[in-house]
Structures are given as C-alpha cells and as structure tokens.
Coordinates of C-alpha atoms and ligand atoms in Angstrom, one line a residue:
M1 CA 130.3 12.6 -66.0
N2 CA 130.3 14.5 -69.0
G3 CA 126.5 13.4 -70.1
S4 CA 127.6 16.5 -74.1
L5 CA 130.2 13.5 -73.8
D6 CA 130.2 10.0 -76.7
A7 CA 130.9 6.7 -75.6
H8 CA 134.0 6.6 -76.3
L9 CA 137.7 4.2 -77.2
F10 CA 141.0 5.8 -76.5
V11 CA 143.5 4.3 -78.7
I12 CA 147.2 4.6 -77.7
L13 CA 150.3 4.0 -80.5
G14 CA 153.3 3.7 -77.8
G15 CA 150.6 2.8 -75.0
T16 CA 154.1 1.7 -73.1
G17 CA 156.4 4.9 -73.8
D18 CA 156.6 7.6 -71.4
L19 CA 154.4 10.3 -72.9
A20 CA 151.7 8.0 -71.8
A21 CA 152.8 7.2 -68.6
R22 CA 154.1 10.8 -67.5
K23 CA 151.2 12.6 -69.0
L24 CA 148.6 11.1 -70.8
L25 CA 147.1 8.0 -68.7
P26 CA 147.6 10.8 -65.5
A27 CA 145.9 13.1 -67.3
I28 CA 142.8 10.6 -68.2
Y29 CA 142.7 9.6 -64.6
H30 CA 142.0 13.2 -63.7
L31 CA 139.2 13.4 -66.2
S32 CA 137.3 10.8 -65.6
R33 CA 137.9 11.0 -61.2
D34 CA 136.4 14.7 -62.3
G35 CA 133.0 13.3 -64.0
N36 CA 134.6 15.1 -67.3
L37 CA 133.6 11.7 -69.6
S38 CA 131.3 10.3 -70.6
E39 CA 130.1 7.2 -68.2
R40 CA 131.5 4.6 -71.1
Y41 CA 135.2 5.3 -72.4
A42 CA 138.1 2.7 -72.7
V43 CA 141.6 3.1 -73.0
L44 CA 143.4 0.8 -75.9
A45 CA 146.9 0.5 -74.9
V46 CA 149.5 -0.7 -78.1
S47 CA 153.4 -1.3 -78.2
R48 CA 155.6 -3.9 -79.3
D49 CA 155.9 -4.8 -76.6
N50 CA 154.5 -8.9 -77.1
D51 CA 154.8 -9.8 -73.8
M52 CA 152.8 -7.6 -72.7
D53 CA 148.8 -8.5 -71.6
D54 CA 145.6 -6.6 -70.1
A55 CA 146.6 -7.3 -66.5
A56 CA 150.4 -6.6 -67.0
F57 CA 149.7 -3.2 -68.5
R58 CA 147.4 -2.1 -65.6
S59 CA 150.4 -3.3 -63.4
W60 CA 152.8 -1.0 -65.3
A61 CA 150.4 2.1 -65.7
H62 CA 149.0 1.7 -61.9
D63 CA 152.9 2.2 -61.2
A64 CA 153.0 5.1 -63.9
L65 CA 150.5 6.6 -62.1
E66 CA 151.7 5.8 -58.9
R67 CA 154.9 7.4 -59.8
S68 CA 153.5 10.8 -60.9
G69 CA 151.8 11.0 -57.5
L70 CA 148.1 9.5 -57.3
H71 CA 147.8 7.4 -55.0
P72 CA 144.2 7.1 -54.2
S73 CA 142.6 3.3 -52.4
E74 CA 140.5 3.0 -55.9
L75 CA 143.4 3.4 -58.6
A76 CA 143.9 0.0 -59.4
D77 CA 140.0 -0.5 -59.7
W78 CA 140.2 1.9 -62.3
C79 CA 142.8 0.2 -64.4
D80 CA 141.5 -2.9 -63.8
A81 CA 137.9 -1.8 -65.3
N82 CA 139.2 0.9 -67.7
L83 CA 142.3 -0.2 -69.3
F84 CA 143.7 -2.3 -71.9
Y85 CA 146.1 -4.0 -73.8
H86 CA 147.4 -4.9 -77.7
P87 CA 150.6 -6.2 -78.7
I88 CA 150.8 -4.9 -82.3
G89 CA 154.1 -7.5 -83.3
E90 CA 156.0 -6.6 -85.7
G91 CA 154.1 -3.9 -87.5
R92 CA 152.9 -5.4 -90.2
P93 CA 149.6 -4.6 -92.3
D94 CA 147.7 -8.4 -90.1
D95 CA 148.7 -6.7 -87.2
Y96 CA 147.2 -3.8 -87.7
H97 CA 143.8 -6.0 -89.1
A98 CA 144.3 -7.7 -85.6
L99 CA 144.0 -4.9 -84.2
R100 CA 141.3 -3.8 -86.2
S101 CA 139.2 -6.8 -84.3
R102 CA 140.8 -6.6 -81.2
I103 CA 138.9 -2.8 -80.5
E104 CA 135.5 -4.5 -82.3
L105 CA 135.9 -7.0 -80.1
L106 CA 136.2 -4.7 -77.4
E107 CA 134.0 -2.6 -78.3
R108 CA 131.1 -5.3 -78.6
A109 CA 131.7 -6.1 -75.1
L110 CA 131.6 -2.7 -73.5
G111 CA 128.7 -1.6 -75.6
L112 CA 130.9 1.3 -77.2
P113 CA 129.3 3.3 -81.1
G114 CA 132.6 3.1 -82.2
N115 CA 134.4 6.7 -81.9
R116 CA 137.8 6.7 -81.8
A117 CA 140.5 8.7 -80.8
F118 CA 143.7 7.4 -81.8
Y119 CA 146.9 8.6 -80.3
L120 CA 150.7 8.6 -82.0
A121 CA 152.5 9.0 -79.2
L122 CA 155.5 7.7 -81.3
P123 CA 158.9 8.7 -82.5
P124 CA 158.3 10.5 -85.9
R125 CA 160.3 7.6 -87.7
A126 CA 157.1 5.9 -86.9
F127 CA 154.5 7.8 -88.3
P128 CA 154.1 6.5 -91.6
T129 CA 153.8 2.4 -90.9
S130 CA 151.2 3.3 -87.9
I131 CA 149.5 5.3 -90.3
E132 CA 149.7 3.0 -93.4
G133 CA 148.6 0.1 -91.0
M134 CA 146.2 1.8 -89.4
A135 CA 144.4 3.0 -93.5
E136 CA 145.3 -0.1 -94.3
A137 CA 143.0 -2.1 -91.7
G138 CA 140.3 0.6 -92.0
L139 CA 140.7 2.1 -88.6
H140 CA 140.4 5.5 -90.5
R141 CA 136.4 5.4 -91.0
S142 CA 134.0 3.5 -88.5
S143 CA 130.4 3.9 -87.3
G144 CA 131.0 6.7 -85.1
W145 CA 134.4 9.1 -84.9
T146 CA 137.7 8.7 -85.2
R147 CA 140.1 11.5 -85.2
L148 CA 143.6 11.4 -84.9
V149 CA 145.9 13.5 -82.5
V150 CA 149.6 13.2 -83.3
E151 CA 152.6 14.5 -80.9
K152 CA 155.1 17.2 -82.5
P153 CA 157.2 16.9 -83.9
F154 CA 155.2 18.3 -87.1
G155 CA 158.4 17.9 -89.6
R156 CA 161.7 18.8 -89.1
D157 CA 161.5 21.6 -92.1
L158 CA 159.5 22.3 -94.7
E159 CA 159.9 19.9 -97.1
S160 CA 159.3 16.8 -93.6
A161 CA 156.3 19.1 -92.5
G162 CA 154.7 19.2 -96.4
A163 CA 155.4 15.5 -97.1
L164 CA 153.7 14.4 -93.3
N165 CA 150.8 17.0 -94.3
E166 CA 150.5 14.7 -97.6
M167 CA 150.7 11.2 -96.1
L168 CA 148.0 12.6 -93.1
H169 CA 146.1 13.5 -95.3
R170 CA 146.4 10.8 -97.8
H171 CA 143.5 8.6 -95.7
F172 CA 142.5 11.6 -93.6
E173 CA 140.1 14.8 -93.0
E174 CA 141.9 17.9 -91.8
S175 CA 139.0 17.7 -89.4
Q176 CA 139.8 14.3 -87.8
I177 CA 143.8 15.3 -87.6
Y178 CA 144.7 17.5 -84.0
R179 CA 148.2 18.2 -83.9
I180 CA 149.0 18.5 -80.3
D181 CA 151.2 22.1 -79.4
H182 CA 150.7 21.2 -75.6
Y183 CA 151.5 25.0 -75.7
L184 CA 147.9 25.5 -77.1
G185 CA 146.3 23.7 -73.4
K186 CA 148.6 25.6 -70.8
E187 CA 145.4 28.0 -69.5
T188 CA 147.3 30.7 -69.7
V189 CA 148.2 30.0 -73.2
Q190 CA 144.7 30.1 -73.9
N191 CA 143.9 33.1 -71.4
L192 CA 146.0 35.4 -74.1
L193 CA 142.5 35.1 -76.3
V194 CA 140.4 36.4 -72.8
F195 CA 143.0 38.8 -72.3
R196 CA 143.0 40.3 -75.3
F197 CA 139.8 40.5 -76.9
S198 CA 137.6 40.7 -73.6
N199 CA 138.8 43.9 -72.6
V200 CA 139.0 46.8 -74.8
M201 CA 141.3 48.9 -72.5
F202 CA 144.1 46.7 -73.9
E203 CA 143.3 45.5 -77.2
S204 CA 142.5 49.3 -78.1
L205 CA 146.6 50.0 -76.9
W206 CA 147.2 46.8 -79.0
S207 CA 149.3 48.5 -81.6
R208 CA 151.9 49.9 -83.1
D209 CA 150.6 53.2 -82.5
R210 CA 151.2 52.0 -78.9
V211 CA 153.4 49.4 -78.6
E212 CA 157.4 50.0 -78.2
S213 CA 158.2 46.1 -78.5
V214 CA 157.5 43.2 -77.6
Q215 CA 159.3 40.4 -76.1
I216 CA 158.9 36.2 -75.4
T217 CA 160.6 34.7 -73.1
V218 CA 160.9 31.4 -72.6
A219 CA 163.5 30.1 -70.2
E220 CA 164.8 26.1 -68.7
D221 CA 167.0 25.7 -66.5
L222 CA 166.8 22.1 -67.2
G223 CA 169.5 20.9 -69.4
V224 CA 169.2 18.5 -72.3
E225 CA 168.4 15.3 -69.3
T226 CA 168.7 12.0 -71.1
R227 CA 166.9 13.1 -74.5
A228 CA 170.2 13.7 -76.5
G229 CA 169.4 11.5 -79.4
Y230 CA 166.3 13.1 -79.9
Y231 CA 167.5 17.0 -79.7
D232 CA 171.0 16.7 -81.0
K233 CA 169.4 16.1 -84.2
A234 CA 166.4 19.1 -83.3
G235 CA 167.7 22.1 -81.6
A236 CA 166.3 25.0 -79.5
L237 CA 165.0 26.3 -83.0
R238 CA 163.6 22.6 -83.6
D239 CA 162.2 21.8 -80.5
M240 CA 160.6 25.4 -79.2
V241 CA 160.6 28.7 -81.2
Q242 CA 159.0 26.6 -84.8
N243 CA 156.5 24.8 -82.5
H244 CA 155.6 26.8 -78.9
V245 CA 157.0 29.9 -79.6
A246 CA 155.7 31.0 -82.8
Q247 CA 152.1 29.5 -81.4
L248 CA 152.4 32.6 -79.2
V249 CA 153.5 34.9 -81.4
C250 CA 150.1 34.0 -83.7
L251 CA 148.4 35.1 -80.4
I252 CA 149.6 38.3 -79.4
G253 CA 149.5 39.4 -82.7
M254 CA 146.8 37.8 -84.4
E255 CA 143.8 40.4 -85.3
V256 CA 140.0 39.3 -83.9
P257 CA 138.8 36.5 -85.2
S258 CA 135.7 36.4 -86.6
A259 CA 134.3 33.9 -84.0
F260 CA 135.7 31.9 -81.0
D261 CA 136.1 28.6 -83.1
A262 CA 138.3 26.6 -84.3
D263 CA 138.2 27.9 -88.6
A264 CA 138.3 31.4 -86.9
V265 CA 141.3 31.6 -84.9
R266 CA 143.5 29.1 -86.8
Y267 CA 142.7 31.2 -90.3
E268 CA 144.0 34.4 -88.1
K269 CA 147.2 32.6 -86.6
I270 CA 147.8 31.6 -90.3
K271 CA 147.5 35.4 -91.7
L272 CA 149.8 36.0 -88.7
L273 CA 152.7 33.9 -89.7
K274 CA 152.0 34.8 -93.6
A275 CA 153.2 38.9 -92.2
I276 CA 156.9 37.9 -90.7
A277 CA 159.4 38.9 -92.8
P278 CA 162.4 36.1 -94.0
I279 CA 164.8 36.0 -91.0
R280 CA 168.0 37.9 -91.1
P281 CA 170.6 36.2 -90.0
H282 CA 172.1 39.1 -88.2
N283 CA 168.4 39.1 -86.5
V284 CA 169.1 35.4 -85.2
V285 CA 171.6 34.7 -82.6
L286 CA 172.9 30.6 -81.4
G287 CA 173.5 29.1 -78.9
Q288 CA 175.2 25.7 -76.2
Y289 CA 176.3 26.0 -72.9
E290 CA 179.1 25.6 -71.5
R291 CA 179.9 23.9 -68.0
G292 CA 178.3 26.6 -65.3
R293 CA 176.1 26.8 -61.7
I294 CA 172.2 27.0 -61.4
E295 CA 171.8 28.3 -58.3
D296 CA 174.7 26.7 -56.0
F297 CA 174.6 24.0 -57.8
E298 CA 177.5 23.4 -60.8
V299 CA 176.4 21.6 -63.4
A300 CA 178.0 20.1 -66.8
G301 CA 178.2 22.1 -70.4
Y302 CA 176.1 20.8 -73.1
L303 CA 179.2 18.6 -75.0
E304 CA 179.4 16.4 -71.5
E305 CA 175.9 15.8 -71.5
P306 CA 175.3 11.9 -72.0
G307 CA 174.6 10.6 -75.6
V308 CA 175.8 14.0 -77.2
P309 CA 179.0 13.9 -79.9
A310 CA 182.1 15.9 -78.6
D311 CA 182.6 18.0 -82.0
S312 CA 178.4 18.9 -81.6
R313 CA 177.2 22.0 -83.0
T314 CA 173.8 21.6 -81.7
E315 CA 172.0 25.1 -80.7
T316 CA 170.7 25.5 -77.1
F317 CA 169.3 28.6 -77.2
V318 CA 168.2 31.2 -79.8
G319 CA 167.7 34.8 -79.8
L320 CA 165.8 36.7 -82.9
K321 CA 164.2 39.1 -83.5
L322 CA 161.4 39.2 -85.6
E323 CA 159.3 41.8 -87.7
V324 CA 155.6 41.3 -88.2
D325 CA 154.8 43.6 -91.8
T326 CA 151.0 44.1 -90.6
W327 CA 149.4 47.9 -90.5
R328 CA 148.8 46.4 -86.5
W329 CA 152.9 45.7 -86.2
Q330 CA 154.8 47.6 -88.5
G331 CA 157.8 48.5 -86.9
V332 CA 157.6 47.0 -83.8
P333 CA 160.1 44.2 -82.7
F334 CA 159.2 40.7 -81.8
Y335 CA 162.2 39.8 -79.9
I336 CA 162.5 36.6 -78.7
R337 CA 164.8 34.4 -76.3
T338 CA 164.9 30.4 -75.4
G339 CA 167.6 28.2 -73.7
K340 CA 167.9 25.5 -72.1
R341 CA 170.2 25.8 -68.7
L342 CA 169.0 29.4 -68.7
P343 CA 169.5 30.9 -64.2
H344 CA 165.1 29.7 -64.5
R345 CA 161.9 28.5 -65.6
L346 CA 160.4 31.3 -67.3
T347 CA 158.0 31.6 -69.8
Q348 CA 157.1 35.2 -70.3
I349 CA 155.8 37.8 -72.3
A350 CA 156.6 41.3 -71.7
V351 CA 154.9 44.0 -73.8
T352 CA 156.6 47.5 -73.5
F353 CA 154.7 50.8 -74.0
R354 CA 156.2 53.7 -75.9
E355 CA 157.3 56.5 -73.5
P356 CA 155.4 59.9 -73.0
P357 CA 155.6 62.1 -76.5
V358 CA 157.4 65.3 -73.4
C359 CA 158.5 65.1 -70.3
L360 CA 156.1 66.8 -68.0
F361 CA 158.2 66.9 -64.4
E362 CA 161.5 67.8 -66.3
S363 CA 161.0 71.4 -63.7
V364 CA 160.6 68.9 -60.2
G365 CA 164.0 66.7 -60.8
G366 CA 161.4 63.5 -61.9
C367 CA 162.2 63.2 -65.8
Q368 CA 163.3 59.7 -64.8
T369 CA 160.1 58.3 -66.4
H370 CA 160.3 54.2 -67.4
P371 CA 158.0 52.7 -70.1
N372 CA 154.8 50.6 -68.7
V373 CA 155.0 47.4 -69.4
L374 CA 152.9 44.6 -69.5
F375 CA 153.8 41.2 -68.6
V376 CA 152.3 37.6 -68.7
T377 CA 153.5 34.9 -66.6
L378 CA 153.1 31.7 -67.8
Q379 CA 154.7 29.9 -66.0
P380 CA 155.7 29.5 -63.5
N381 CA 153.5 31.6 -60.8
E382 CA 151.7 31.9 -63.4
G383 CA 149.4 36.0 -63.9
F384 CA 149.3 39.8 -65.4
A385 CA 151.4 42.2 -63.7
L386 CA 151.0 45.5 -65.4
C387 CA 153.6 48.4 -64.8
F388 CA 153.9 51.9 -63.8
D389 CA 154.9 55.0 -62.6
V390 CA 153.4 56.4 -59.4
K391 CA 154.9 59.1 -57.5
V392 CA 156.9 58.3 -54.3
P393 CA 155.0 60.5 -51.4
G394 CA 157.2 63.0 -49.8
E395 CA 160.0 65.4 -51.0
P396 CA 162.2 65.5 -53.3
F397 CA 159.7 64.5 -56.4
A398 CA 160.4 61.8 -57.9
L399 CA 159.2 58.6 -59.5
R400 CA 159.2 54.9 -59.1
T401 CA 157.6 51.7 -61.4
L402 CA 155.0 49.6 -59.4
P403 CA 153.1 46.2 -60.8
L404 CA 149.5 46.1 -60.5
D405 CA 148.7 42.6 -60.2
F406 CA 146.9 39.3 -60.0
Y407 CA 148.4 36.0 -60.0
Y408 CA 145.8 32.9 -61.6
K409 CA 147.0 30.9 -57.6
D410 CA 145.5 33.1 -55.7
A411 CA 142.0 33.5 -57.8
F412 CA 142.0 30.4 -58.8
G413 CA 144.2 27.4 -56.9
D414 CA 145.2 24.8 -58.9
I415 CA 145.3 25.1 -62.8
P416 CA 144.8 21.4 -64.8
D417 CA 147.4 20.3 -66.8
A418 CA 147.7 20.8 -70.7
Y419 CA 147.7 17.4 -71.6
E420 CA 143.7 17.7 -69.4
T421 CA 142.6 20.7 -71.6
L422 CA 143.8 19.3 -74.6
L423 CA 142.6 15.1 -74.3
L424 CA 139.3 16.2 -73.4
D425 CA 138.5 18.9 -76.2
I426 CA 139.5 16.1 -79.3
L427 CA 136.8 13.8 -76.9
L428 CA 133.9 17.1 -77.5
G429 CA 135.8 17.0 -81.3
D430 CA 136.6 20.8 -80.7
Q431 CA 140.0 21.2 -83.1
T432 CA 140.6 25.5 -81.7
L433 CA 143.3 24.4 -79.5
F434 CA 145.1 22.4 -82.8
V435 CA 147.7 23.3 -84.7
H436 CA 146.3 23.0 -88.5
G437 CA 148.7 21.6 -91.4
D438 CA 148.8 24.7 -93.2
W439 CA 150.4 26.4 -90.0
T440 CA 152.9 23.7 -89.7
E441 CA 154.3 24.7 -93.6
E442 CA 153.7 28.5 -93.0
S443 CA 155.8 28.3 -89.3
W444 CA 158.5 26.3 -91.1
R445 CA 158.3 28.2 -94.3
L446 CA 159.8 30.9 -91.7
F447 CA 162.3 29.2 -90.4
T448 CA 163.8 26.6 -92.4
P449 CA 165.9 29.2 -94.2
I450 CA 167.9 29.9 -91.0
L451 CA 168.6 26.1 -90.5
E452 CA 170.0 25.9 -94.1
Q453 CA 172.5 29.1 -93.3
E454 CA 176.0 27.6 -90.8
L455 CA 175.5 30.7 -88.7
A456 CA 178.1 30.9 -85.2
V457 CA 176.6 29.2 -82.8
H458 CA 178.1 31.1 -79.6
L459 CA 179.0 29.8 -76.0
Y460 CA 177.2 30.8 -72.6
S461 CA 178.0 29.4 -69.3
A462 CA 175.4 27.6 -68.3
G463 CA 172.9 30.2 -65.8
T464 CA 172.6 33.0 -67.6
W465 CA 170.4 34.3 -69.6
G466 CA 172.7 33.3 -73.4
P467 CA 175.1 33.7 -75.6
R468 CA 175.7 38.5 -75.2
A469 CA 175.4 38.4 -79.4
V470 CA 171.2 38.4 -78.1
D471 CA 171.6 41.6 -75.8
E472 CA 173.0 42.9 -79.1
L473 CA 169.6 42.3 -81.0
L474 CA 167.8 45.1 -79.1
A475 CA 170.5 47.8 -78.6
G476 CA 170.3 49.5 -82.4
R477 CA 166.7 50.8 -80.4
G478 CA 168.3 50.8 -77.4
H479 CA 165.9 48.5 -75.8
S480 CA 167.0 46.5 -73.2
W481 CA 165.8 42.8 -72.1
M482 CA 163.3 43.1 -70.1
G483 CA 162.1 41.2 -66.6
L484 CA 159.8 41.4 -64.4
A485 CA 162.1 39.9 -61.4
D486 CA 163.8 42.4 -62.7
I487 CA 161.4 44.6 -61.7
R488 CA 160.3 43.8 -58.6
K489 CA 164.1 43.4 -57.4
H490 CA 164.6 46.8 -57.7
H491 CA 161.9 47.8 -56.0
G492 CA 162.8 46.1 -53.2
L493 CA 158.9 44.2 -53.9
F494 CA 158.9 40.8 -53.0
V495 CA 159.9 38.9 -55.4
P496 CA 157.8 35.9 -57.1
D497 CA 158.5 31.9 -56.8
V498 CA 159.9 31.9 -59.8
Ligands
BG6_501 C1 158.9 20.3 -75.5 C2 160.3 20.4 -75.8 O1 157.9 20.1 -76.7 O2 159.3 21.3 -75.0 C3 160.7 19.9 -74.5 O3 160.3 19.1 -76.5 C4 160.9 21.3 -73.2 O4 163.0 20.7 -74.9 C5 159.6 21.6 -73.1 O5 161.7 21.0 -72.5 C6 159.3 22.5 -72.5 O6 158.0 22.1 -72.2 P1 156.9 23.4 -70.9 O7 155.5 23.0 -70.6 O8 157.7 22.6 -69.4 O9 156.7 24.6 -70.6

C-alpha cells in the first residue's frame, strides 16, 4: 500500500456510466492491486438509478471489470470490500444533503478522515446541477481535502468555457479542480517533457534555427460508432483539436518551465497558446468521411451512421496550419491533421529539421539528401525514431535515410493506462497533468473563431488520409506529410505494427 497517500473516499457522480465501467473502475482496481492506493479507501458510486443498492452495484461493477478483461479470483471480494452505491434521486438540493449524510456515515464506518475526490463522470448538461447541488449541501469543503474532477468537454466555445469556469470558481478554488484531458496521462505524452528537457541534444536544436516544420497527426480508424448524439454536435475541432491536439502543440512548443510543478508547467503552456497567431480561414481544412474501405472492410460514410442527421455538416476531420509567433518558432509552421476513419490509428509528431545549406556530394552524384526527421509516436507502438542519411555501402555513391529508434515496448513492456496515472495524481494532489481553467479559455479563444465561420466541409473516403485539400496546406512551402511508416516502407525496413 502507498504510505504517502491519504486515506480517502472516491465519489463517482455518474458511477454506473460508460466511463466508470470502461476506465475508472479498472484503473482504481489496478491501482489498488499494485499497492498504489492508501490502505484505507472506498469508492462511492452515485447515479440516478434509484433501484440500485450496494449489492447490485457491486455485481454491475464486477461484470464491468470482467468485460474490461479482469478475471482474478479475488475480484468479487475486492468489489464487496471497497465499492458502495448511493442513488441521487432527482438530483434536487435535498438529494445532495442526503448524499452528504451517506458520505459522512460511510467515512465514520470506515474510519476515513474526510479526504474526498468527486469525479463528475457526467454529460456536461448535468454539471451545473451537480456542482450547485454539492455546494448547497456543503460538499465543496470537508475536514480533509476536497478535489473535484471534471471530464471534457470544458465548454463548447469561449463563452461557455468562461461560464463553466465561473461556476466552478464560485464554489471551488482552482487548486481543487482537476480538469481531465486523458492525453496528458499517456506516458508518451508526459515523456515529451523529459525528452525535451532532459536531453540537451534535442533542446539545442529545437527552434527556428534548425527546425523546418512540425507535424502532428492524430488519426483514428474508428468512425463515430454509437456516439452520434454527442459527436454530431461537437465535431472534430471540439472533440480533438481544442483539447488533445492543442495540448500536444503546447508540449512541443513551450519554453523550459522554471520547475517541474503544476504552476510552472501550466504557465508555460498558457504562454505558448497566447503566442499562436489568429488562424486564418485558408489555413483550415475541414472534412467528413464518406463510405470507403479500411483494410479489407467496407465501412459506412458518416451520414449513414446511426443517429447522424442526413444533412449533417459536422466535420470528422480537421487539418490546420498554426503560426507560433515566438522568438523560438516564428516562421516554423505547425501542421495538424486529425480525423476519424483514417487508414489506421496513429498519433505521431514529426519534427523535420532543415536541410544542409550546400550539398557536398554533388560531384559524386549523391545529392539526394533528405532532411533529418524526428518521429515521436505516441500510439500505438510508442517510441521515437530519428531518421538520418547514411551512405549505402559500395558503388555507385548513394544515400539512404535510416531510422535510429527506440520502442517503449522493448524497453519497458506494458505501460499503464492514462487513467491510472491521472487518478493517482488526483489522490496525490498533483495538478501538473491537469488542465488549468485559463488554458481552456485561451484554447477556445484560438479555436472559437473557426467555429463561427461557414467553412467548406470537404468529403474524403474512409480509409484515406483526409480530403486532398489538406495537402495544399503544406504545398506553399514545398512540404509534405511525413510518416515514419512511409519512410520504413520506402526502404524495405520493418514497418511497426500500427
Ligand atoms: C476522446 C474523443 O476524447 O478521445 C474520442 O472524444 C476519441 O472521439 C478519443 O476517439 C481518442 O482517444 P485515444 O486515447 O484513443 O487516442
């Protein structure tokens, strides 16, 4: 058991929902099994299912844990010992007072000192009632610590994000609020900081002096699946760019923080966002997938997906060119593409360095030099590859680009799920990997103007890399999209399983 962790109660509002079943309960179970939780802790699930009780919830949780692939013999005992349930009725003020009584009762029975993490695993429309209800019942303070965990989306534009922050701040201090962006819990995303700030070799090249362009690809082969109700009102810009992708831009572009702590890291990220120039319409490409093929399967177009209105113009793809006006990055384009139903799942950053100023090998016919490219693959097959030119042995004189690479799997085996990392940090009170309220507003300030314009939505076939127009974003500078798999394939090298 983790001796440095305070005994605590984990309250999940929306405790019988999909997030609890797929992510939160498995993460809590893993943390407990690996001895990462305090000796004394409990999980109280809260939902509107008024027919459920402790026993029924334990059985539901047991099934959910099994569905997530967990089958240890002690699973049922673990559920019985640690999981509790409280129905919240209609979610009226009285119901929150009843919740408070139940929490206090449970804490007395289990000898917990009043440290509470409340997780809002709820749709955003339910945030106001829950936050107000908690505050009304005095659940925003306790004899120990009280932390509030909020899942994305944090608003749907600048105005609503501001209103959400204002409501949160009416009752909670910023130091109590843990806004989750699950990308920040991914080991490889965290490692971007270590990679940049612990290896002087890269940091000294990390600027307009040496870098030609930065590309970020966040591709999914999945379509909208069963989430049309949410997704059709959101679209890829709100769903992926404003949060996950913008976080990656910050981690790649930010300055060295003065310390590795929440304030210093989050401050640098906000500074970077503020330095991004307003995005001009010709630097934006929106797309929507049509019927196509992914590997050997024919897949439906977005408009044919269940629950999607036949005339929907919601974008499932976004391509962007960002201009970062800092001394470090001025003139270096940050290209972004993210979308659903692309050829395969891949989150990859490609930092392309400048080409040598003159070619030394022209006289021997070896002028086919290529720029060095650093690929950081965040998923799947997490790792790094630095591509550089070598001479092919023998004659004629020829160059070839080869990767020098490292894969997490080879070095460390399996890596923990993002939610485990984030839940542990909440319990430790470390906000470094959580989103600051000011960051959410800065990010919306940047992206809301795009949402307010009537931009064309180009169609692309499922299984392709988005609409053709996205190549034109790069064409002006003679750039093209870089993929590590392409480089490997081109040279007959082993192509990682992506
Ligand atoms: C979520 C989005 O935040 O991230 C989903 O709502 C998306 O639409 C998911 O599929 C991608 O996460 P990951 O971890 O699979 O890259």
